[in-house]
Coordinates of C-alpha atoms in Angstrom, one line a residue:
X290 CA 0.6 -43.8 17.5
X291 CA -3.0 -42.9 16.6
X292 CA -3.2 -41.2 13.4
X293 CA -3.0 -37.2 14.2
X294 CA -5.3 -34.4 12.5
X295 CA -3.6 -32.7 9.7
X296 CA -3.3 -28.8 10.8
X297 CA -2.7 -26.4 7.2
X298 CA -2.3 -22.7 6.9
X299 CA -4.2 -20.9 4.8
X300 CA -1.8 -21.3 2.1
X301 CA -1.8 -25.2 2.1
X302 CA 1.2 -25.5 4.0
X303 CA 1.1 -28.6 7.1
X304 CA 2.5 -27.9 9.6
X305 CA 4.2 -30.4 11.5
X306 CA 3.6 -31.5 14.8
X307 CA 7.2 -30.6 15.8
X308 CA 9.8 -29.3 14.0
X309 CA 14.0 -30.3 14.5
X310 CA 17.1 -29.7 12.5
X311 CA 16.5 -31.0 10.0
X312 CA 13.4 -29.4 9.3
X313 CA 15.3 -26.6 8.7
X314 CA 19.3 -27.8 7.6
X315 CA 19.0 -25.8 4.6
X316 CA 19.5 -22.7 6.1
X317 CA 22.0 -20.9 6.1
X318 CA 23.0 -18.0 8.6
X319 CA 22.9 -14.9 7.6
X320 CA 23.8 -11.4 8.3
X321 CA 21.4 -9.0 8.3
X322 CA 21.9 -6.1 6.2
X323 CA 23.7 -8.3 3.4
X324 CA 22.5 -9.9 -0.1
X325 CA 19.3 -12.2 0.4
X326 CA 18.0 -9.9 3.4
X327 CA 16.3 -12.9 5.2
X328 CA 17.2 -11.6 8.6
X329 CA 16.1 -7.8 7.3
X330 CA 17.5 -4.8 5.9
X331 CA 19.6 -3.4 7.8
X332 CA 22.0 -4.9 10.1
X333 CA 20.8 -3.6 13.3
X334 CA 17.4 -2.7 12.6
X335 CA 15.3 -1.0 15.2
X336 CA 18.0 -1.1 17.7
X337 CA 19.5 1.8 15.1
X338 CA 15.9 3.4 14.8
X339 CA 12.4 2.1 15.2
X340 CA 10.3 1.5 12.1
X341 CA 8.1 4.4 11.2
X342 CA 4.6 4.6 12.9
X343 CA 2.3 6.1 10.3
X344 CA -1.7 6.1 10.3
X345 CA -3.4 5.7 7.9
X346 CA -6.0 8.9 7.4
X347 CA -8.0 11.4 5.6
X348 CA -11.8 11.7 5.2
X349 CA -14.2 14.5 4.6
X350 CA -13.3 17.5 3.6
X351 CA -8.8 19.0 3.4
X352 CA -10.1 20.8 6.3
X353 CA -11.4 17.9 8.5
X354 CA -8.3 15.6 7.6
X355 CA -5.8 18.7 8.1
X356 CA -7.2 18.7 12.3
X357 CA -7.1 14.8 12.4
X358 CA -3.7 15.3 11.2
X359 CA -2.2 17.7 13.5
X360 CA -3.4 15.3 15.7
X361 CA -1.6 12.2 14.9
X362 CA 1.2 14.1 15.1
X363 CA 0.5 15.4 18.6
X364 CA 0.1 11.6 19.8
X365 CA 3.9 10.7 18.2
X366 CA 3.0 9.9 14.6
X367 CA 6.4 9.9 12.6
X368 CA 5.1 10.2 9.1
X369 CA 1.3 10.6 7.7
X370 CA -0.7 8.5 5.2
X371 CA -3.1 10.1 2.5
X372 CA -6.7 8.2 2.4
X373 CA -8.3 9.5 -0.6
X374 CA -12.1 9.1 -1.7
X375 CA -12.8 7.4 -4.4
X376 CA -13.6 9.9 -7.8
X377 CA -10.1 10.9 -6.3
X378 CA -8.5 7.8 -7.2
X379 CA -11.1 7.6 -10.1
X380 CA -9.8 10.7 -11.8
X381 CA -13.4 12.7 -11.4
X382 CA -13.9 16.1 -10.0
X383 CA -16.2 16.1 -6.7
X384 CA -18.7 18.4 -9.2
X385 CA -19.2 15.3 -11.7
X386 CA -22.0 13.4 -11.6
X387 CA -20.5 9.6 -11.2
X388 CA -18.7 11.7 -7.8
X389 CA -22.6 11.7 -6.3
X390 CA -22.9 9.3 -3.3
X391 CA -18.8 9.0 -2.7
X392 CA -17.9 12.4 -1.9
X393 CA -14.8 12.5 1.3
X394 CA -16.6 9.0 1.8
X395 CA -13.9 6.3 2.2
X396 CA -10.9 9.3 2.3
X397 CA -10.2 12.8 1.5
X398 CA -11.6 14.8 -1.4
X399 CA -8.6 16.6 -3.7
X400 CA -9.9 18.8 -6.7
X401 CA -6.7 20.3 -6.9
X402 CA -3.6 22.7 -5.9
X403 CA -5.7 24.4 -3.1
X404 CA -7.5 21.2 -1.0
X405 CA -4.1 20.4 -1.1
X406 CA -3.0 23.2 0.2
X407 CA -5.0 22.8 2.7
X408 CA -4.8 19.4 3.7
X409 CA -0.8 20.5 4.7
X410 CA -1.4 23.4 6.5
X411 CA 0.7 24.2 9.2
X412 CA 3.1 20.9 7.9
X413 CA 5.7 21.6 6.5
X414 CA 6.3 18.8 4.3
X415 CA 10.5 19.3 4.6
X416 CA 9.5 17.7 8.2
X417 CA 7.4 14.6 7.6
X418 CA 7.7 11.9 5.0
X419 CA 4.2 11.2 3.5
X420 CA 2.8 7.9 1.8
X421 CA -0.2 8.4 -0.6
X422 CA -2.2 5.5 -1.3
X423 CA -2.7 6.2 -4.8
X424 CA -2.9 4.7 -8.0
X425 CA -4.7 5.7 -11.7
X426 CA -4.0 9.4 -10.8
X427 CA -0.5 8.8 -8.2
X428 CA 0.4 11.2 -10.6
X429 CA -1.3 14.7 -10.7
X430 CA -0.8 13.8 -6.3
X431 CA 2.8 14.1 -6.4
X432 CA 2.3 17.1 -8.8
X433 CA 0.5 18.7 -6.4
X434 CA 2.2 17.7 -3.5
X435 CA 5.6 18.7 -5.3
X436 CA 3.9 22.1 -6.7
X437 CA 3.5 22.5 -3.0
X438 CA 6.2 21.8 -1.5
X439 CA 7.8 24.0 -3.9
X440 CA 5.6 27.1 -3.0
X441 CA 7.0 26.0 0.8
X442 CA 10.4 26.9 -0.5
X443 CA 11.8 23.6 0.3
X444 CA 14.2 22.1 -1.6
X445 CA 13.0 19.3 -4.0
X446 CA 16.1 16.7 -3.0
X447 CA 15.7 16.4 0.7
X448 CA 11.3 15.5 0.1
X449 CA 10.4 12.2 1.7
X450 CA 7.5 9.9 1.0
X451 CA 5.9 7.1 -1.2
X452 CA 3.1 7.0 -3.6
X453 CA 1.5 3.4 -3.8
X454 CA 1.9 4.3 -8.1
X455 CA 0.7 0.1 -8.2
X456 CA -1.7 0.2 -11.2
X457 CA -1.5 -3.9 -12.1
X458 CA -2.5 -5.1 -8.8
X459 CA -5.5 -2.8 -9.4
X460 CA -6.5 -4.8 -12.7
X461 CA -5.8 -7.5 -10.5
X462 CA -8.0 -7.1 -7.2
X463 CA -9.0 -3.7 -6.3
X464 CA -10.6 -2.4 -9.3
X465 CA -9.9 1.7 -9.3
X466 CA -8.6 2.0 -12.7
X467 CA -8.2 4.6 -15.3
X468 CA -6.4 3.3 -18.4
X469 CA -5.6 1.1 -19.7
X470 CA -2.8 -1.8 -18.6
X471 CA 0.1 -0.7 -21.9
X472 CA -0.6 3.8 -21.1
X473 CA -1.1 3.1 -17.4
X474 CA 2.6 1.5 -17.4
X475 CA 3.8 3.6 -19.6
X476 CA 2.7 7.0 -16.9
X477 CA 4.6 4.6 -14.3
X478 CA 7.7 5.0 -16.2
X479 CA 7.7 8.6 -16.5
X480 CA 7.3 8.6 -12.6
X481 CA 10.2 6.5 -12.0
X482 CA 12.2 8.8 -14.8
X483 CA 11.4 11.6 -13.6
X484 CA 11.5 11.4 -9.5
X485 CA 15.0 9.8 -10.2
X486 CA 16.5 13.2 -11.1
X487 CA 14.7 15.1 -9.4
X488 CA 12.9 13.2 -6.4
X489 CA 15.6 10.8 -4.9
X490 CA 14.5 10.0 -2.2
X491 CA 10.6 9.5 -3.0
X492 CA 9.3 6.0 -3.4
X493 CA 8.7 5.9 -6.9
X494 CA 6.0 3.0 -6.2
X495 CA 4.2 0.7 -3.1
X496 CA 4.3 -3.0 -4.8
X497 CA 0.9 -3.9 -3.2
X498 CA 0.2 -7.2 -1.7
X499 CA -1.8 -5.6 0.5
X500 CA -5.3 -5.1 -1.7
X501 CA -4.4 -8.7 -3.0
X502 CA -4.6 -10.0 0.1
X503 CA -7.8 -8.2 1.6
X504 CA -9.0 -10.1 -1.8
X505 CA -8.9 -13.3 -0.4
X506 CA -5.6 -14.2 -2.0
X507 CA -3.0 -16.9 0.7
X508 CA -0.1 -15.2 2.3
X509 CA 1.9 -17.8 -0.6
X510 CA 0.0 -15.8 -3.2
X511 CA 0.3 -12.1 -2.0
X512 CA 4.0 -12.5 -2.2
X513 CA 4.4 -14.7 -5.7
X514 CA 1.6 -11.8 -7.1
X515 CA 3.2 -8.9 -5.2
X516 CA 7.0 -9.6 -6.7
X517 CA 5.8 -11.2 -10.4
X518 CA 4.2 -7.2 -10.3
X519 CA 7.2 -5.7 -9.6
X520 CA 8.8 -8.0 -12.1
X521 CA 6.9 -5.8 -14.8
X522 CA 7.4 -2.6 -13.3
X523 CA 11.4 -3.0 -13.2
X524 CA 10.7 -4.3 -16.7
X525 CA 8.9 -1.8 -18.2
X526 CA 11.6 0.0 -16.8
X527 CA 14.4 -1.0 -18.4
X528 CA 13.2 -1.5 -21.5
X529 CA 12.6 3.0 -20.8
X530 CA 16.4 2.8 -20.3
X531 CA 16.2 3.8 -16.9
X532 CA 18.7 1.9 -14.5
X533 CA 18.5 -0.5 -12.7
X534 CA 20.6 0.2 -9.5
X535 CA 19.2 3.6 -9.2
X536 CA 15.4 2.9 -9.5
X537 CA 15.7 -0.6 -7.7
X538 CA 16.9 1.4 -4.6
X539 CA 12.9 4.2 -4.7
X540 CA 10.9 0.9 -5.3
X541 CA 9.0 -0.3 -1.9
X542 CA 6.4 -2.4 -1.2
X543 CA 2.9 -3.3 0.4
X544 CA 1.9 -5.7 2.7
X545 CA -0.5 -6.8 5.0
X546 CA -0.6 -8.6 7.6
X547 CA -2.9 -11.0 9.2
X548 CA -3.5 -13.6 12.7
X549 CA -1.3 -16.4 11.4
X550 CA 1.9 -15.5 13.9
X551 CA 4.8 -17.4 12.0
X552 CA 3.3 -17.7 8.5
X553 CA 3.4 -14.2 8.7
X554 CA 6.8 -13.5 9.6
X555 CA 8.2 -16.3 7.5
X556 CA 5.8 -14.2 4.5
X557 CA 8.2 -11.5 5.4
X558 CA 11.2 -13.4 5.5
X559 CA 11.4 -14.7 2.1
X560 CA 9.5 -11.5 0.2
X561 CA 13.2 -10.2 1.1
X562 CA 15.0 -12.7 0.4
X563 CA 13.4 -13.7 -3.3
X564 CA 13.2 -10.2 -4.3
X565 CA 16.9 -10.2 -3.9
X566 CA 18.0 -12.8 -6.1
X567 CA 14.5 -11.6 -8.6
X568 CA 16.8 -7.8 -8.9
X569 CA 20.2 -9.6 -9.0
X570 CA 19.2 -11.3 -11.9
X571 CA 17.5 -8.7 -13.8
X572 CA 21.0 -7.2 -13.8
X573 CA 20.8 -5.1 -10.0
X574 CA 24.6 -5.0 -8.3
X575 CA 24.2 -2.5 -5.9
X576 CA 22.5 -4.3 -2.9
X577 CA 20.7 -1.2 -2.3
X578 CA 18.9 -2.3 -5.6
X579 CA 18.1 -5.7 -4.2
X580 CA 16.7 -4.8 -0.7
X581 CA 13.0 -5.5 -0.3
X582 CA 11.6 -2.6 1.7
X583 CA 8.3 -2.5 3.0
X584 CA 5.1 -1.1 4.6
X585 CA 3.3 -3.0 6.2
X586 CA -1.0 -2.6 7.7
X587 CA -2.6 -4.6 9.9
X588 CA -5.5 -6.4 8.1
X589 CA -8.7 -4.9 7.2
X590 CA -10.5 -7.9 6.0
X591 CA -10.1 -9.8 9.2
X592 CA -12.2 -7.0 11.5
X593 CA -15.5 -8.3 12.6
X594 CA -18.0 -6.1 12.9
X595 CA -19.1 -8.7 15.7
X596 CA -17.7 -7.8 19.2
X597 CA -15.3 -5.8 17.8
X598 CA -13.1 -4.4 21.1
X599 CA -11.2 -8.1 19.5
X600 CA -9.7 -6.5 17.5
X601 CA -7.8 -4.9 19.2
X602 CA -6.5 -8.3 20.3
X603 CA -6.1 -9.4 16.3
X604 CA -4.9 -6.1 15.4
X605 CA -1.3 -6.6 18.6
X606 CA -1.1 -10.3 16.9
X607 CA -0.6 -9.0 13.4
X608 CA 1.4 -5.6 14.8
X609 CA 4.2 -8.0 16.5
X610 CA 3.7 -9.9 12.9
X611 CA 5.1 -6.9 10.9
X612 CA 7.5 -6.2 13.7
X613 CA 9.5 -9.9 14.1
X614 CA 9.6 -10.3 10.4
X615 CA 10.9 -6.3 10.1
X616 CA 8.7 -4.2 8.3
X617 CA 10.1 -0.8 7.6
X618 CA 7.3 1.5 8.3
X619 CA 3.6 0.2 10.0
X620 CA -0.3 1.5 9.9
X621 CA -2.5 0.1 12.8
X622 CA -6.6 -0.5 11.8
X623 CA -9.1 1.3 15.0
X624 CA -10.7 -0.8 15.6
X625 CA -14.1 -0.6 14.4
X626 CA -12.6 -0.3 11.1
X627 CA -15.3 -3.2 10.1
X628 CA -18.3 -0.9 11.4
X629 CA -16.9 2.9 9.4
X630 CA -13.6 4.9 8.7
X631 CA -11.8 5.2 12.2
X632 CA -12.5 7.4 15.5
X633 CA -10.3 9.4 16.9
X634 CA -10.1 7.3 20.3
X635 CA -10.3 3.8 17.8
X636 CA -7.2 5.7 15.9
X637 CA -5.3 6.3 19.4
X638 CA -5.5 3.0 20.5
X639 CA -4.3 1.6 16.9
X640 CA -1.3 4.3 17.5
X641 CA -0.5 3.1 21.3
X642 CA -0.6 -0.5 20.0
X643 CA 3.0 0.3 18.0
X644 CA 4.0 1.9 20.6
X645 CA 3.3 -0.4 23.4
X646 CA 5.2 -2.6 21.1
X647 CA 7.6 -0.5 20.4
X648 CA 8.4 0.6 23.3
X649 CA 7.3 -2.0 26.1
X650 CA 7.6 -5.7 24.4
X651 CA 11.5 -6.4 23.9
X652 CA 10.8 -7.2 20.2
X653 CA 12.7 -4.6 18.5
X654 CA 16.1 -5.2 21.1
X655 CA 17.5 -7.5 18.7
X656 CA 17.4 -8.1 15.0
X657 CA 15.5 -11.2 13.6
X658 CA 14.4 -12.2 16.9
X659 CA 12.7 -16.1 15.4
X660 CA 15.6 -16.9 12.9
X661 CA 17.1 -20.3 13.7
X662 CA 13.1 -21.5 15.4
X663 CA 13.2 -24.8 13.1
X664 CA 9.5 -24.3 12.5
X665 CA 10.3 -21.2 11.2
X666 CA 13.0 -20.9 9.4
X667 CA 11.3 -24.5 7.4
X668 CA 8.2 -21.7 7.2
X669 CA 10.0 -19.0 5.6
X670 CA 11.6 -22.2 2.8
X671 CA 7.7 -23.5 2.5
X672 CA 6.9 -20.1 1.3
X673 CA 9.3 -19.1 -0.5
X674 CA 9.2 -22.6 -2.5
X675 CA 5.7 -22.5 -2.8
X676 CA 5.9 -19.5 -4.4
X677 CA 8.1 -19.4 -6.6
X678 CA 6.2 -22.3 -7.8
X679 CA 3.5 -19.7 -9.0
X680 CA 5.7 -17.0 -10.1
X681 CA 7.0 -19.4 -12.6
X682 CA 3.3 -20.4 -13.8
X683 CA 3.3 -16.3 -14.6
X684 CA 6.3 -16.4 -16.0
X685 CA 5.4 -19.0 -18.3
X686 CA 2.2 -16.3 -19.8
X687 CA 4.7 -13.7 -20.3
X688 CA 4.8 -12.1 -16.9
X689 CA 2.1 -10.3 -15.0
X690 CA 0.3 -8.6 -17.2
X691 CA 0.0 -10.4 -19.6
X692 CA -1.4 -13.0 -16.9
X693 CA -4.0 -10.2 -15.4
X694 CA -5.2 -10.3 -18.6
X695 CA -5.8 -13.8 -19.2
X696 CA -7.8 -13.5 -15.9
X697 CA -5.8 -16.4 -14.2
X698 CA -4.4 -14.4 -10.8
X699 CA -8.0 -12.7 -10.5
X700 CA -9.1 -16.6 -11.1
X701 CA -6.8 -17.5 -8.2
X702 CA -8.2 -15.0 -5.8
X703 CA -11.4 -15.4 -6.1
X704 CA -10.6 -19.4 -5.9
X705 CA -8.6 -18.9 -2.3
X706 CA -11.4 -16.6 -0.6
X707 CA -14.3 -18.9 -1.5
X708 CA -12.4 -21.7 0.2
X709 CA -11.6 -19.4 3.4
X710 CA -15.5 -18.5 3.8
X711 CA -16.6 -22.9 3.0
X712 CA -14.0 -23.2 5.7
X713 CA -15.4 -20.5 8.0
X714 CA -19.0 -21.7 6.8
X715 CA -18.6 -25.2 7.7
X716 CA -16.8 -24.3 11.1
X717 CA -13.4 -25.8 10.3
X718 CA -11.6 -22.3 10.5
X719 CA -12.6 -20.0 13.9
X720 CA -13.1 -16.9 13.8
X721 CA -14.0 -15.9 17.0
X722 CA -17.6 -14.4 17.9
X723 CA -17.9 -14.8 14.3
X724 CA -18.9 -18.4 14.0
X725 CA -18.5 -19.6 17.9
X726 CA -18.2 -17.8 20.8
X727 CA -20.9 -16.1 20.6
X728 CA -22.4 -13.6 22.2
X729 CA -26.1 -11.0 22.5
X730 CA -24.7 -7.9 21.8
X731 CA -25.9 -4.5 20.7
X732 CA -23.9 -2.3 19.1
X733 CA -22.8 0.8 21.2
X734 CA -20.0 1.7 19.3
X735 CA -19.3 5.6 18.2
X736 CA -19.2 5.6 14.8
X737 CA -18.0 7.9 12.4
X738 CA -20.4 9.5 9.7
X739 CA -19.8 11.7 6.9
X740 CA -22.1 14.6 5.8
X741 CA -23.0 14.5 2.0
X742 CA -22.9 18.0 1.9
X743 CA -19.3 18.3 1.4
X744 CA -19.9 17.3 -2.3
X745 CA -21.5 20.8 -2.4
X746 CA -18.7 22.7 -0.2
X747 CA -16.3 20.8 -2.8
X748 CA -18.5 22.0 -6.2
X749 CA -18.7 25.9 -4.5
X750 CA -14.7 25.2 -4.2
X751 CA -14.5 24.6 -7.3
X752 CA -16.7 26.8 -9.2
X753 CA -14.8 30.0 -7.2
X754 CA -11.4 28.2 -8.5
X755 CA -12.3 28.4 -12.6
X756 CA -13.6 31.7 -12.1
X757 CA -10.2 32.8 -10.0
X758 CA -7.8 31.4 -13.1
X759 CA -6.4 32.3 -16.2
X760 CA -9.2 30.3 -18.5
X761 CA -6.5 30.2 -21.6
X762 CA -3.2 29.4 -19.4
X763 CA -5.6 26.4 -18.3
X764 CA -6.6 25.6 -22.3
X765 CA -2.4 25.9 -23.0
X766 CA -1.2 23.5 -20.1
X767 CA -4.4 20.5 -20.5
X768 CA -2.7 20.6 -24.5
X769 CA 0.7 20.5 -23.1
X770 CA -0.2 17.0 -21.8
X771 CA -1.8 15.5 -24.5
X772 CA 1.2 16.8 -27.0
X773 CA 3.2 15.2 -24.5
X774 CA 0.8 12.1 -24.6
X775 CA 0.7 11.6 -28.1
X776 CA 4.5 12.2 -29.0
X777 CA 6.1 10.3 -26.1
X778 CA 7.5 12.7 -24.1
X779 CA 7.9 12.3 -20.0
X780 CA 4.6 13.9 -18.8
X781 CA 5.3 15.1 -15.3
X782 CA 6.6 18.5 -15.8
X783 CA 3.4 19.1 -17.6
X784 CA 1.0 18.1 -15.2
X785 CA 3.3 20.2 -12.3
X786 CA 2.9 23.0 -14.2
X787 CA -1.0 22.2 -15.5
X788 CA -1.4 21.6 -11.0
X789 CA 0.5 25.1 -10.5
X790 CA -2.0 27.1 -13.0
X791 CA -4.9 25.7 -11.5
X792 CA -5.9 22.8 -13.6
X793 CA -7.6 20.4 -12.1
X794 CA -7.5 16.7 -11.5
X795 CA -9.9 15.3 -13.4
X796 CA -9.4 18.1 -16.7
X797 CA -6.1 16.9 -16.6
X798 CA -6.7 12.5 -16.4
X799 CA -10.0 13.4 -18.4
X800 CA -7.4 14.8 -21.3
X801 CA -5.7 11.6 -21.4
X802 CA -8.6 9.5 -21.2
X803 CA -9.4 11.5 -24.7
X804 CA -5.8 10.1 -26.2
X805 CA -5.4 6.5 -23.6
X806 CA -8.8 5.7 -23.8
X807 CA -10.7 3.9 -21.0
X808 CA -9.8 0.1 -19.8
X809 CA -13.3 -1.6 -19.4

């Protein structure tokens, strides 16, 4: 037989022409809902309840975003996901000089408790699960949310949702950090500790592989770097004396779904198995504290500006990968996101894609439907083996924080991104409509444009807020935050009191900048 051309996944895993039982022989049949959870975290998975269908939204002002939330809820969304603008992410109020040109652009501008009240106007926080994609200022946004829940008379024990709160991947892949790694880790463990007592249903962190993948990593690197970061958070919490069986149940993960259907399914299955083993080694004895529960978002970086309607097909494949891989919640991207924030129509089609997979495809009817496939089982084992090899290298450096400080993780991601782009440019990797099957096209896709006047609106609101609050009380609250930062007391109660007294996001972030400094 002539030499066959070798085929590899983007992670460098060779794909054989044919798989047989010999390739999957190391796989032990397992029950879903039982350690090590390869087949899923629930015994009946989607037969009991479908994944939470989320739509990530947030743009312009809190008023505009609120309208989009009401629209999405009317269309069948089960949970809200909030995108914040860049100034909110890095701790600047909308009227700060560095906020110019960025207010309301990539998400909603939230400067104060009043913006939070507007964002959720007409929405009872006890009735929805809210996910907030926020990291460096996650503790402040959580404080706004808790303060609003209290104003609504909600039972904090019933409030459900997630803050991303994953600062390590910001240093490695994304860049919206404020403080150096060590004080940032301290803020995160303060959140773990406070929520374990006051907000028991809240997911205190969503350890994100999504942005690592968007920055150019492979599927294997996404798993290895995400789980290594997870391990660093767990160790920091253990050093603080927190109980792994308590906080371990509130850790969640956030993964990307790309186009290679089988590698993605294998990635999700391997990640669950690996995290269960990792948590057991770190001392967890409660099976629920060993479960890797995750949210998935379809791959933004896979969407093309050329022939944008092709992205509907890409998002459908990625949706199937997430569902066949056992995700707990899912956001599907709009077909127009390579061009602008999604229009209402694009957001609706993205949601309908999930609903069609959920109600028409049959994919949710049985647990882990690809289990036992020789190919998928072999691929799951391969992803796991390669990811453990990378984790061993990171452990040898002293863990994720050290690996990031040494630039190892950043260099690995950059190398993969470069190799991927080179494969596209030399034609070895085909992207439909980009380097093959191109057409002459006029772009008639309707775009969502955000007006720069939003900064003026937010500035006016801030001016009014500052003139209508008790200045002495504000100073007192900020001093209390300063004292907690210096003496090591948990920051959350002081931050909640500050936002209730109309301290702004920027003022709170600046108070901690004066103690912790900024990471350059």
